[in-house]
Coordinates of C-alpha atoms in Angstrom, one line a residue:
X1 CA 0.0 0.0 0.0
X2 CA 1.2 3.5 -0.8
X3 CA 2.1 5.6 2.2
X4 CA 0.3 8.9 1.7
X5 CA 2.0 10.6 4.6
X6 CA 4.5 13.3 3.9
X7 CA 7.8 11.5 4.1
X8 CA 9.8 12.4 7.2
X9 CA 12.8 13.0 4.9
X10 CA 11.0 15.9 3.2
X11 CA 12.2 18.8 5.4
X12 CA 13.8 22.1 4.8
X13 CA 17.0 20.6 6.3
X14 CA 19.1 17.8 5.2
X15 CA 18.2 14.3 6.3
X16 CA 19.7 13.1 9.6
X17 CA 20.4 9.7 8.1
X18 CA 24.2 9.5 7.6
X19 CA 25.5 7.8 4.5
X20 CA 22.3 8.1 2.6
X21 CA 21.2 10.8 0.1
X22 CA 19.4 13.7 1.8
X23 CA 17.0 16.3 0.4
X24 CA 16.5 20.1 0.7
X25 CA 13.4 21.8 -0.5
X26 CA 13.2 25.3 -1.8
X27 CA 9.8 26.1 -0.5
X28 CA 9.7 29.7 -1.8
X29 CA 10.0 28.6 -5.4
X30 CA 7.8 25.6 -4.9
X31 CA 4.8 27.9 -4.1
X32 CA 2.3 28.7 -6.8
X33 CA 4.0 26.9 -9.7
X34 CA 1.6 26.3 -12.5
X35 CA 2.4 24.0 -15.5
X36 CA -0.7 24.8 -17.5
X37 CA 1.5 26.8 -20.0
X38 CA 4.2 24.1 -20.2
X39 CA 3.6 23.2 -23.8
X40 CA 7.0 21.9 -25.0
X41 CA 7.7 18.6 -23.3
X42 CA 10.8 17.4 -25.3
X43 CA 13.9 18.5 -23.3
X44 CA 17.2 20.1 -24.3
X45 CA 20.0 17.9 -22.7
X46 CA 23.5 19.2 -22.1
X47 CA 26.3 17.1 -20.6
X48 CA 29.7 18.8 -19.9
X49 CA 32.6 16.6 -18.8
X50 CA 35.7 18.3 -17.3
X51 CA 37.6 15.1 -16.8
X52 CA 37.2 11.5 -18.0
X53 CA 36.2 10.3 -14.6
X54 CA 35.9 11.3 -10.9
X55 CA 39.2 9.5 -10.3
X56 CA 41.1 11.6 -12.8
X57 CA 40.4 15.1 -11.6
X58 CA 43.2 17.6 -12.2
X59 CA 45.5 18.1 -9.2
X60 CA 44.5 21.8 -8.9
X61 CA 40.8 21.0 -8.3
X62 CA 39.3 20.1 -4.9
X63 CA 38.5 16.4 -4.2
X64 CA 34.8 17.1 -4.6
X65 CA 35.3 18.7 -8.0
X66 CA 32.1 20.4 -9.3
X67 CA 30.3 19.2 -6.1
X68 CA 32.4 21.7 -4.2
X69 CA 30.5 24.6 -5.9
X70 CA 27.7 26.0 -3.7
X71 CA 24.1 25.6 -4.7
X72 CA 23.7 29.4 -4.7
X73 CA 26.2 29.7 -7.6
X74 CA 24.4 27.0 -9.6
X75 CA 21.0 28.8 -8.9
X76 CA 22.5 32.0 -10.3
X77 CA 23.5 30.1 -13.5
X78 CA 20.0 28.7 -13.8
X79 CA 18.6 32.2 -13.9
X80 CA 20.2 32.5 -17.3
X81 CA 18.4 29.3 -18.3
X82 CA 15.1 30.6 -17.0
X83 CA 14.4 27.9 -14.4
X84 CA 14.5 27.6 -10.7
X85 CA 15.5 24.9 -8.1
X86 CA 12.7 23.1 -6.3
X87 CA 14.7 20.8 -4.2
X88 CA 18.1 19.1 -4.0
X89 CA 19.0 15.5 -3.1
X90 CA 22.6 15.4 -2.0
X91 CA 24.8 12.2 -1.9
X92 CA 28.4 11.4 -1.8
X93 CA 28.9 11.2 -5.5
X94 CA 26.1 13.2 -7.2
X95 CA 23.8 16.1 -6.3
X96 CA 20.4 15.9 -8.0
X97 CA 18.6 19.2 -8.5
X98 CA 14.9 19.0 -9.3
X99 CA 14.0 22.1 -11.3
X100 CA 10.9 24.0 -12.2
X101 CA 11.6 22.8 -15.7
X102 CA 13.3 19.3 -15.5
X103 CA 16.6 18.4 -13.8
X104 CA 20.3 19.0 -13.1
X105 CA 22.9 16.5 -11.8
X106 CA 26.3 17.6 -10.5
X107 CA 29.0 15.0 -10.3
X108 CA 32.6 15.7 -9.3
X109 CA 33.7 15.6 -13.0
X110 CA 30.7 16.5 -15.0
X111 CA 27.3 18.4 -15.1
X112 CA 24.1 17.2 -16.7
X113 CA 21.5 19.8 -17.3
X114 CA 18.1 18.9 -18.8
X115 CA 15.4 21.5 -19.3
X116 CA 12.0 21.6 -21.1
X117 CA 9.6 24.3 -22.2
X118 CA 11.0 27.5 -23.5
X119 CA 14.1 27.5 -21.3
X120 CA 17.3 28.9 -22.8
X121 CA 19.7 26.2 -21.8
X122 CA 22.6 27.2 -24.0
X123 CA 22.6 30.6 -22.5
X124 CA 23.9 28.9 -19.3
X125 CA 26.8 27.1 -21.0
X126 CA 29.4 29.9 -20.9
X127 CA 28.6 30.5 -17.3
X128 CA 29.1 26.8 -16.5
X129 CA 32.6 27.0 -18.0
X130 CA 33.3 30.0 -15.8
X131 CA 32.0 28.3 -12.7
X132 CA 34.2 25.3 -13.4
X133 CA 37.2 27.5 -13.6
X134 CA 36.5 30.0 -10.9
X135 CA 34.7 28.0 -8.2
X136 CA 36.0 24.4 -8.9
X137 CA 39.5 25.4 -10.1
X138 CA 39.5 23.3 -13.3
X139 CA 42.3 24.4 -15.7
X140 CA 41.7 27.2 -18.1
X141 CA 43.6 29.2 -20.6
X142 CA 45.2 32.1 -18.7
X143 CA 46.2 33.8 -22.0
X144 CA 42.6 34.7 -22.8
X145 CA 40.6 37.5 -21.3
X146 CA 37.7 35.1 -20.6
X147 CA 38.0 32.7 -17.6
X148 CA 36.5 29.5 -18.9
X149 CA 37.5 26.0 -18.0
X150 CA 38.4 23.7 -20.9
X151 CA 36.0 20.8 -20.9
X152 CA 37.1 17.2 -21.6
X153 CA 33.9 16.5 -23.7
X154 CA 30.6 18.2 -24.4
X155 CA 27.3 16.5 -25.5
X156 CA 24.2 18.4 -26.5
X157 CA 21.0 16.6 -27.7
X158 CA 17.3 16.9 -28.1
X159 CA 14.3 15.5 -29.9
X160 CA 12.6 17.5 -32.6
X161 CA 10.4 20.2 -31.0
X162 CA 6.7 20.3 -31.4
X163 CA 6.5 24.1 -31.2
X164 CA 9.8 25.4 -32.4
X165 CA 8.4 28.9 -33.2
X166 CA 7.8 29.4 -29.5
X167 CA 11.4 28.7 -28.5
X168 CA 13.7 31.6 -27.5
X169 CA 17.3 32.6 -28.0
X170 CA 19.4 30.1 -29.9
X171 CA 16.8 27.3 -29.6
X172 CA 14.6 28.4 -32.5
X173 CA 16.4 26.0 -34.8
X174 CA 19.0 23.3 -34.7
X175 CA 21.2 25.4 -37.0
X176 CA 21.2 28.2 -34.5
X177 CA 22.1 25.8 -31.7
X178 CA 25.0 24.4 -33.7
X179 CA 26.2 27.9 -34.5
X180 CA 26.1 28.8 -30.7
X181 CA 28.1 25.7 -29.8
X182 CA 30.6 26.3 -32.6
X183 CA 31.3 29.7 -31.1
X184 CA 32.5 27.9 -28.0
X185 CA 34.2 24.8 -29.2
X186 CA 36.5 23.8 -32.1
X187 CA 36.0 20.6 -34.0
X188 CA 32.5 19.8 -32.8
X189 CA 30.3 17.3 -34.8
X190 CA 26.6 17.7 -35.4
X191 CA 24.2 14.9 -36.3
X192 CA 20.6 14.2 -37.0
X193 CA 19.4 10.7 -36.3
X194 CA 16.1 9.5 -37.8
X195 CA 13.9 10.5 -40.7
X196 CA 14.0 14.0 -41.9
X197 CA 10.2 13.9 -42.4
X198 CA 9.6 11.8 -39.3
X199 CA 10.5 11.5 -35.6
X200 CA 14.2 12.4 -35.3
X201 CA 16.8 13.3 -32.7
X202 CA 19.7 15.8 -32.8
X203 CA 23.2 15.4 -31.3
X204 CA 26.2 17.7 -31.0
X205 CA 29.4 16.4 -29.4
X206 CA 33.1 17.2 -29.2
X207 CA 36.0 14.8 -29.2
X208 CA 38.0 14.1 -26.0
X209 CA 40.1 17.0 -24.8
X210 CA 37.9 19.6 -26.3
X211 CA 39.5 22.9 -27.5
X212 CA 37.7 26.1 -26.9
X213 CA 37.2 28.5 -29.8
X214 CA 39.8 31.3 -29.5
X215 CA 38.3 34.8 -29.1
X216 CA 38.1 37.0 -32.1
X217 CA 38.4 34.0 -34.4
X218 CA 37.7 34.9 -38.1
X219 CA 34.3 33.7 -39.3
X220 CA 34.4 30.0 -39.7
X221 CA 32.3 27.6 -41.7
X222 CA 29.5 26.2 -39.5
X223 CA 29.6 22.6 -38.6
X224 CA 27.7 20.5 -41.0
X225 CA 24.9 18.4 -39.6
X226 CA 25.4 14.8 -40.6
X227 CA 22.3 12.7 -41.2
X228 CA 22.6 9.2 -39.7
X229 CA 20.4 6.7 -41.5
X230 CA 22.8 3.7 -42.0
X231 CA 25.3 2.1 -39.6
X232 CA 28.9 3.4 -39.7
X233 CA 31.9 1.2 -39.2
X234 CA 34.5 3.8 -38.0
X235 CA 36.4 2.5 -35.0
X236 CA 36.8 4.5 -31.9
X237 CA 40.0 5.0 -29.8
X238 CA 40.5 3.6 -26.4
X239 CA 39.8 5.8 -23.4
X240 CA 39.9 6.0 -19.7
X241 CA 38.4 2.9 -18.1
X242 CA 35.9 4.9 -16.0
X243 CA 34.5 6.7 -19.1
X244 CA 34.4 3.3 -20.7
X245 CA 31.7 2.3 -18.3
X246 CA 29.4 5.2 -19.3
X247 CA 25.9 4.2 -20.4
X248 CA 22.9 6.4 -20.9
X249 CA 19.4 5.2 -21.8
X250 CA 16.8 7.7 -22.9
X251 CA 13.1 6.9 -23.6
X252 CA 11.1 9.7 -25.2
X253 CA 7.4 9.1 -25.4
X254 CA 4.5 11.0 -27.1
X255 CA 0.8 10.5 -27.5
X256 CA 0.3 9.0 -24.0
X257 CA -2.8 6.9 -23.4
X258 CA -5.4 9.2 -21.8
X259 CA -6.2 6.9 -18.9
X260 CA -2.6 6.5 -18.0
X261 CA -1.9 10.2 -18.3
X262 CA -4.7 11.0 -15.8
X263 CA -2.5 9.9 -12.9
X264 CA -0.3 12.9 -13.5
X265 CA -3.1 15.4 -12.9
X266 CA -3.3 17.0 -9.4
X267 CA -7.1 16.3 -9.0
X268 CA -6.7 12.7 -9.8
X269 CA -3.6 12.2 -7.6
X270 CA -5.3 14.0 -4.7
X271 CA -8.4 11.8 -5.0
X272 CA -6.2 8.7 -5.0
X273 CA -4.3 9.9 -2.0
X274 CA -7.5 10.7 -0.1
X275 CA -9.0 7.3 -0.8
X276 CA -5.9 5.6 0.5
X277 CA -5.6 7.9 3.4
X278 CA -9.2 7.2 4.7
X279 CA -8.9 3.5 3.8
X280 CA -5.8 3.3 6.1
X281 CA -7.5 5.4 8.8
X282 CA -10.6 3.2 8.7
X283 CA -8.4 0.1 9.0
X284 CA -6.5 1.6 11.9
X285 CA -9.7 2.6 13.6
X286 CA -11.1 -0.9 13.3
X287 CA -7.9 -2.5 14.5
X288 CA -8.0 -0.4 17.6
X289 CA -11.6 -1.2 18.2
X290 CA -10.8 -4.9 18.0
X291 CA -8.2 -4.3 20.7
X292 CA -11.0 -3.5 23.1
X293 CA -11.6 -7.2 23.4
X294 CA -8.6 -7.2 25.7
X295 CA -10.6 -5.2 28.3
X296 CA -11.2 -7.4 31.3
X297 CA -14.7 -8.9 31.2
X298 CA -14.9 -8.2 34.9
X299 CA -15.3 -4.5 34.2
X300 CA -18.4 -5.2 32.1
X301 CA -19.8 -7.5 29.5
X302 CA -20.3 -6.2 26.0
X303 CA -22.6 -7.0 23.2
X304 CA -20.4 -5.4 20.6
X305 CA -20.1 -2.1 18.8
X306 CA -23.0 -0.5 17.1
X307 CA -23.0 1.4 13.8
X308 CA -22.2 4.6 15.5
X309 CA -19.1 3.3 17.1
X310 CA -20.7 2.9 20.6
X311 CA -19.8 0.0 22.9
X312 CA -23.1 -1.6 24.2
X313 CA -23.3 -2.9 27.7
X314 CA -25.6 -5.8 28.8
X315 CA -28.5 -4.6 30.8
X316 CA -28.3 -1.0 29.5
X317 CA -30.3 0.6 26.7
X318 CA -28.7 2.5 23.9
X319 CA -29.1 5.7 25.7
X320 CA -26.6 4.4 28.3
X321 CA -24.1 3.3 25.7
X322 CA -20.4 4.2 26.3
X323 CA -18.9 6.4 23.6
X324 CA -15.4 5.2 23.4
X325 CA -14.4 8.4 21.5
X326 CA -15.8 10.7 24.2
X327 CA -13.6 13.4 25.6
X328 CA -14.5 11.9 29.0
X329 CA -12.3 8.9 28.2
X330 CA -8.9 9.4 29.8
X331 CA -7.4 6.7 27.7
X332 CA -8.8 7.7 24.3
X333 CA -5.4 8.7 22.9
X334 CA -4.2 5.2 23.6
X335 CA -7.2 3.5 22.2
X336 CA -8.0 5.4 19.0
X337 CA -6.5 8.1 16.9
X338 CA -7.3 11.8 17.6
X339 CA -9.5 13.9 15.5
X340 CA -6.4 15.7 14.1
X341 CA -5.0 12.3 12.9
X342 CA -8.3 11.7 11.0
X343 CA -8.1 14.9 9.0
X344 CA -6.9 14.6 5.4
X345 CA -3.5 16.5 5.2
X346 CA -3.6 19.7 3.2
X347 CA -0.3 18.8 1.6
X348 CA -2.1 16.0 -0.3
X349 CA -4.5 18.5 -1.9
X350 CA -2.0 20.9 -3.4
X351 CA 1.0 20.6 -5.7
X352 CA 4.3 19.7 -4.3
X353 CA 6.5 16.9 -3.1
X354 CA 3.9 15.0 -1.0
X355 CA 1.6 14.3 -4.0
X356 CA 4.7 13.8 -6.2
X357 CA 5.6 10.9 -3.9
X358 CA 2.1 9.5 -4.1
X359 CA 2.2 9.6 -8.0
X360 CA 5.7 8.1 -8.0
X361 CA 4.6 5.1 -6.0
X362 CA 1.1 4.6 -7.5
X363 CA 2.2 4.9 -11.1
X364 CA 5.0 2.3 -10.7
X365 CA 7.9 4.6 -11.3
X366 CA 9.2 3.9 -7.8
X367 CA 9.4 0.2 -8.8
X368 CA 11.8 0.7 -11.8
X369 CA 14.7 0.7 -9.3
X370 CA 13.0 -0.7 -6.1
X371 CA 14.3 -0.1 -2.6
X372 CA 14.2 -3.8 -2.1
X373 CA 17.2 -4.1 -4.4
X374 CA 18.6 -0.6 -3.9
X375 CA 18.0 0.2 -0.2
X376 CA 19.8 3.5 -0.3
X377 CA 18.0 4.8 -3.3
X378 CA 16.1 8.1 -3.0
X379 CA 13.4 9.5 -5.3
X380 CA 12.6 13.3 -5.2
X381 CA 9.2 13.8 -7.0
X382 CA 7.0 16.8 -7.6
X383 CA 3.4 17.1 -9.0
X384 CA 2.5 20.5 -10.6
X385 CA -0.8 22.4 -10.9
X386 CA -3.0 21.5 -12.6
X387 CA -0.9 18.7 -14.0
X388 CA 2.7 17.7 -14.9
X389 CA 5.2 15.7 -13.0
X390 CA 9.0 15.6 -12.4
X391 CA 11.2 13.2 -10.5
X392 CA 14.9 12.6 -9.9
X393 CA 16.2 9.3 -8.5
X394 CA 19.7 8.8 -6.9
X395 CA 20.7 5.2 -7.1
X396 CA 23.8 4.1 -5.1
X397 CA 25.2 0.8 -6.1
X398 CA 24.0 -2.1 -3.8
X399 CA 27.6 -2.8 -2.9
X400 CA 28.3 0.7 -1.7
X401 CA 28.0 4.4 -2.6
X402 CA 31.1 4.5 -4.8
X403 CA 29.1 4.2 -8.0
X404 CA 26.1 6.4 -7.6
X405 CA 23.9 6.7 -10.7
X406 CA 20.7 8.6 -11.5
X407 CA 17.4 8.5 -13.3
X408 CA 15.0 11.3 -14.1
X409 CA 11.4 11.4 -15.3
X410 CA 9.3 14.3 -16.7
X411 CA 5.7 14.2 -17.8
X412 CA 3.5 16.6 -19.7
X413 CA 0.1 14.8 -19.8
X414 CA -2.1 17.3 -21.7
X415 CA -3.7 15.5 -24.7
X416 CA -2.7 18.0 -27.3
X417 CA 1.0 17.8 -26.4
X418 CA 1.3 14.7 -24.2
X419 CA 4.9 13.7 -23.6
X420 CA 7.0 11.8 -21.1
X421 CA 10.7 11.2 -20.8
X422 CA 12.8 8.7 -18.9
X423 CA 16.5 8.9 -18.7
X424 CA 19.0 6.9 -16.6
X425 CA 22.7 6.0 -16.5
X426 CA 22.2 3.0 -14.2
X427 CA 24.1 0.3 -16.0
X428 CA 22.3 -2.9 -17.0
X429 CA 25.1 -4.9 -15.3
X430 CA 24.1 -3.3 -11.9
X431 CA 20.4 -4.1 -12.3
X432 CA 20.7 -7.6 -13.6
X433 CA 18.0 -6.8 -16.1
X434 CA 18.2 -6.4 -19.9
X435 CA 17.6 -2.9 -21.3
X436 CA 14.4 -4.1 -23.0
X437 CA 12.9 -5.1 -19.6
X438 CA 13.5 -1.5 -18.3
X439 CA 12.0 -0.1 -21.5
X440 CA 8.9 -2.3 -21.3
X441 CA 8.4 -1.4 -17.7
X442 CA 8.6 2.3 -18.4
X443 CA 6.4 2.4 -21.5
X444 CA 3.9 0.2 -19.6
X445 CA 3.4 3.1 -17.2
X446 CA 2.5 5.6 -19.9
X447 CA 1.4 3.4 -22.9
X448 CA 2.5 6.0 -25.5
X449 CA 1.3 5.8 -29.0
X450 CA 4.9 6.1 -30.1
X451 CA 8.3 6.4 -28.5
X452 CA 12.0 6.5 -29.3
X453 CA 14.9 4.9 -27.5
X454 CA 18.5 6.2 -27.6
X455 CA 21.2 4.1 -26.0
X456 CA 24.5 5.9 -25.7
X457 CA 27.1 3.3 -24.6
X458 CA 30.8 3.7 -24.2
X459 CA 32.8 1.0 -26.0
X460 CA 34.7 -1.2 -23.7
X461 CA 38.4 -1.7 -24.2
X462 CA 37.8 -5.3 -25.1
X463 CA 35.4 -4.4 -27.9
X464 CA 37.8 -1.7 -29.2
X465 CA 40.7 -4.0 -29.3
X466 CA 39.0 -7.2 -30.4
X467 CA 41.7 -7.8 -33.1
X468 CA 44.6 -7.4 -30.6
X469 CA 45.2 -10.5 -28.5
X470 CA 41.6 -11.0 -27.6
X471 CA 40.4 -14.5 -26.8
X472 CA 38.3 -15.8 -29.7
X473 CA 35.9 -17.8 -27.6
X474 CA 35.3 -14.7 -25.4
X475 CA 34.7 -12.5 -28.4
X476 CA 32.2 -15.0 -29.8
X477 CA 30.4 -15.1 -26.5
X478 CA 30.2 -11.3 -26.4
X479 CA 28.9 -11.2 -29.9
X480 CA 26.2 -13.8 -29.1
X481 CA 25.2 -11.8 -26.0
X482 CA 25.0 -8.5 -28.0
X483 CA 22.9 -10.2 -30.7
X484 CA 20.6 -11.5 -28.0
X485 CA 20.2 -8.0 -26.5
X486 CA 19.6 -6.5 -29.9
X487 CA 17.0 -9.1 -30.7
X488 CA 15.2 -8.5 -27.4
X489 CA 15.0 -4.8 -28.2
X490 CA 13.2 -5.6 -31.4
X491 CA 10.4 -7.2 -29.5
X492 CA 9.0 -4.6 -27.0
X493 CA 5.7 -6.0 -25.8
X494 CA 2.7 -4.3 -27.5
X495 CA 4.9 -2.3 -30.0
X496 CA 6.5 -2.7 -33.4
X497 CA 9.9 -1.3 -34.1
X498 CA 9.8 1.1 -37.1
X499 CA 13.4 2.4 -37.3
X500 CA 16.7 1.3 -36.0
X501 CA 19.9 3.3 -36.6
X502 CA 23.4 2.4 -35.3
X503 CA 26.4 4.7 -35.4
X504 CA 29.9 4.5 -33.9
X505 CA 31.1 7.8 -32.6
X506 CA 34.4 8.8 -30.9
X507 CA 34.5 6.2 -28.1
X508 CA 30.7 5.5 -28.1
X509 CA 28.1 3.4 -29.8
X510 CA 24.8 5.1 -30.4
X511 CA 21.7 3.1 -31.1
X512 CA 18.4 4.9 -32.0
X513 CA 15.1 3.0 -32.2
X514 CA 11.6 4.3 -33.0
X515 CA 8.5 2.3 -32.1
X516 CA 4.7 2.6 -32.6
X517 CA 2.0 0.8 -30.6
X518 CA 0.4 -2.2 -32.3
X519 CA -3.1 -0.7 -32.1
X520 CA -2.0 2.9 -32.8
X521 CA -4.3 4.7 -35.2
X522 CA -3.1 8.2 -34.6
X523 CA -1.6 8.8 -38.0
X524 CA 1.7 10.3 -38.9
X525 CA 4.0 11.8 -36.2
X526 CA 3.3 15.4 -35.1
X527 CA 6.2 17.2 -36.5
X528 CA 6.6 20.8 -35.4
X529 CA 10.2 20.8 -36.6
X530 CA 11.4 19.4 -39.9
X531 CA 15.0 19.6 -40.8

């Protein structure tokens, strides 16, 4: 049963539980948020690495790396992006910021910023480079007048927008976004994955050891966007072993089933919470009434409890019944709950973290990475007015906190622009489940008419050096396992795979798949943006 009480961890102060993630809520920003104008669900996703792994931070940086930067500095940067911080879950290896428009994750060596709506994410990128240099002491070029840390790698991606004309700043078109990124970085590569006249996904990335564009550089030719439709066979170079473990799964869903989308509306969630609250209160009341049977029969004999909750005594009429809830009972607090405990909490009637927790548990999102297997996992969820939902999850490895990962979910349930996204870097080797199982569980929650899956996976050293002293039997086993995983992804229950595109990038393999529901009759994809 869902616990509809406000979790004790949800306080304005960090949790007192040592060794586990703790949460801080920004109650000022959380007041009066309204998502009714949140029309653009597909997010802009920026990932900036300043070293290949947490273990390879430059000697000049603090041991915490970017995590040493105060939340106030990050909040100022987010003002440039046009979003606010709702709450923060802090852990040893990652800080998860739940935003008014999506999420931000701060690791010692990298930052992940994901924003939806009309946010101006790329406006915050120059400031991120400054913060890394000034507040986290990452190396920068002292010969230039601008203090900006030199990143190790940069990734920027997004799905095609539904309403590109409503975007602001450099986000009105992919060309403008590429031009903005080219002004900052030399040698970036831009890609479009998918059909030009169908669902597609954009990606910009730099090679390892990114070079910043020098100031006052003569006008350069803009990076050409490459269209990925067929697999490439270009090999990648070996990299740091920690980076080689990088794996990111993203599921982008549109045309959500209306009944499934209802659970992300405030009125529906509050009604569910109220029903469960009174069900639990009624059960507790009955349990305590049953405990009255322990009262010594020598005090009086009873016939039972009537419909009004009165205890009837033999030899007395109903007018002489004992009201066990009467204020005259000195032991009433020990026998039954007080009136205050029977009142439905106001926090479960308004937007916020309390209802976010209810939705997370009732919808099944909390079961994707259950606490039974990940006991130190924390989910920070928020339900908006009149609808809309966001959640961050911090998932420490079961063996210890040294390999903390994340997942994030964002939902725009309105029928005319329904959209949901799920992203995680929890490796399949940690869950013991195939990627297809996770995808099936997620799409089962929303039942989208169509969805795309991008799996960004770093190539292991063994795969990259398969022709150099690798055991033939082991390679064959790996190939069989890979073929099995690929075949499983072709058979997502209730859906047919429409597109599959594979591309090998610098150190990564990218697989893009697009699916439509078997009974889908919604016609062609809604394309607000065509390349």
